[in-house]
Amino acid sequence: MAAENILVAPSILAADFGHLAADLQKVIAAGADWLHLDIMDGQFVDNISFGPAIVKLVRGLTTLPLDVHLMIQRADHYVPRFIEAGASSITVHVEPEAKHDVAETLGLLRARGCRTGLTLNPATPFAAVEPHLPTVDLVLIMTVHPGFGGQSFRPEMMAKVRRARELRDSLGAHYDIEVDGGINAKTARLSIENGANVLVAGTSIFKAADYAAAIRNLRGG
Ligand code: DX5
Ligand code: ZN
């Protein structure tokens, strides 16, 4: 089997916000494929990050795809602002605590020409996303409980990655399979072996001395 193209999406949550533009230029030059932007509202998750203004600022720095991960309530209400700010894909949560109609939000994204992503917390069974799989462009398997960077990878989530891959084949679907949380060279390898093709990584890239080497190591050297 030909080696699959593995995409690396640095999570800017771990970047140096005092020198954000310079730090992002550095990670882009180091070979990032996408940039991952974590939006947290202090309600759906117990942390507050940033909003559309930062997405717009990042859009002004690069033409790379901006992969926006909404960890917020009422995504249906907020997605237009993130699309206008320059999101390329928007990933929403399937849990009832996210307080939106998932099918409706995905439809809204599609109608606006934005790539659609769906994700689930570690505690949520994969069955929750299954009804939506034929219509999404990306499935994000959370490998930590969302809200904070720097947590430890949960290897038991690999069963969900394998299920996403099996169903993609059996449905003839084309969605990306992305992992997010605690991704370093070792856990990236495990994720790729189980079927992931997009790796989100904050700490293991932005806390490394050499971003290019860190990105290369995530892809498997
Ligand atoms: C967690 C976020 C992640 C986070 C990953 O809630 O969705 O994208 O930034 O950070 P690391 O790579 O440090 O686990
Ligand atoms: Zn994320």
mmCIF file with all atom_site columns, C-alpha atoms in Angstrom, residues 1-4 165 169 192-193 195:
data_model
loop_
_atom_site.group_PDB
_atom_site.id
_atom_site.type_symbol
_atom_site.label_atom_id
_atom_site.label_alt_id
_atom_site.label_comp_id
_atom_site.label_asym_id
_atom_site.label_entity_id
_atom_site.label_seq_id
_atom_site.pdbx_PDB_ins_code
_atom_site.Cartn_x
_atom_site.Cartn_y
_atom_site.Cartn_z
_atom_site.occupancy
_atom_site.B_iso_or_equiv
_atom_site.pdbx_formal_charge
_atom_site.auth_seq_id
_atom_site.auth_comp_id
_atom_site.auth_asym_id
_atom_site.auth_atom_id
_atom_site.pdbx_PDB_model_num
ATOM 1 C CA . MET A 1 1   ? 0.000   0.000 0.000  1.00 0.00 ? 1   MET A CA 1
ATOM 2 C CA . ALA A 1 2   ? 1.321   3.462 -0.905 1.00 0.00 ? 2   ALA A CA 1
ATOM 3 C CA . ALA A 1 3   ? 2.231   5.630 2.081  1.00 0.00 ? 3   ALA A CA 1
ATOM 4 C CA . GLU A 1 4   ? -0.635  7.965 2.886  1.00 0.00 ? 4   GLU A CA 1
ATOM 5 C CA . ARG A 1 165 ? -11.590 4.200 8.986  1.00 0.00 ? 165 ARG A CA 1
ATOM 6 C CA . ASP A 1 169 ? -14.236 2.371 3.457  1.00 0.00 ? 169 ASP A CA 1
ATOM 7 C CA . ILE A 1 192 ? -1.467  6.751 11.861 1.00 0.00 ? 192 ILE A CA 1
ATOM 8 C CA . GLU A 1 193 ? -1.242  2.971 12.274 1.00 0.00 ? 193 GLU A CA 1
ATOM 9 C CA . GLY A 1 195 ? -6.017  5.028 10.373 1.00 0.00 ? 195 GLY A CA 1
#
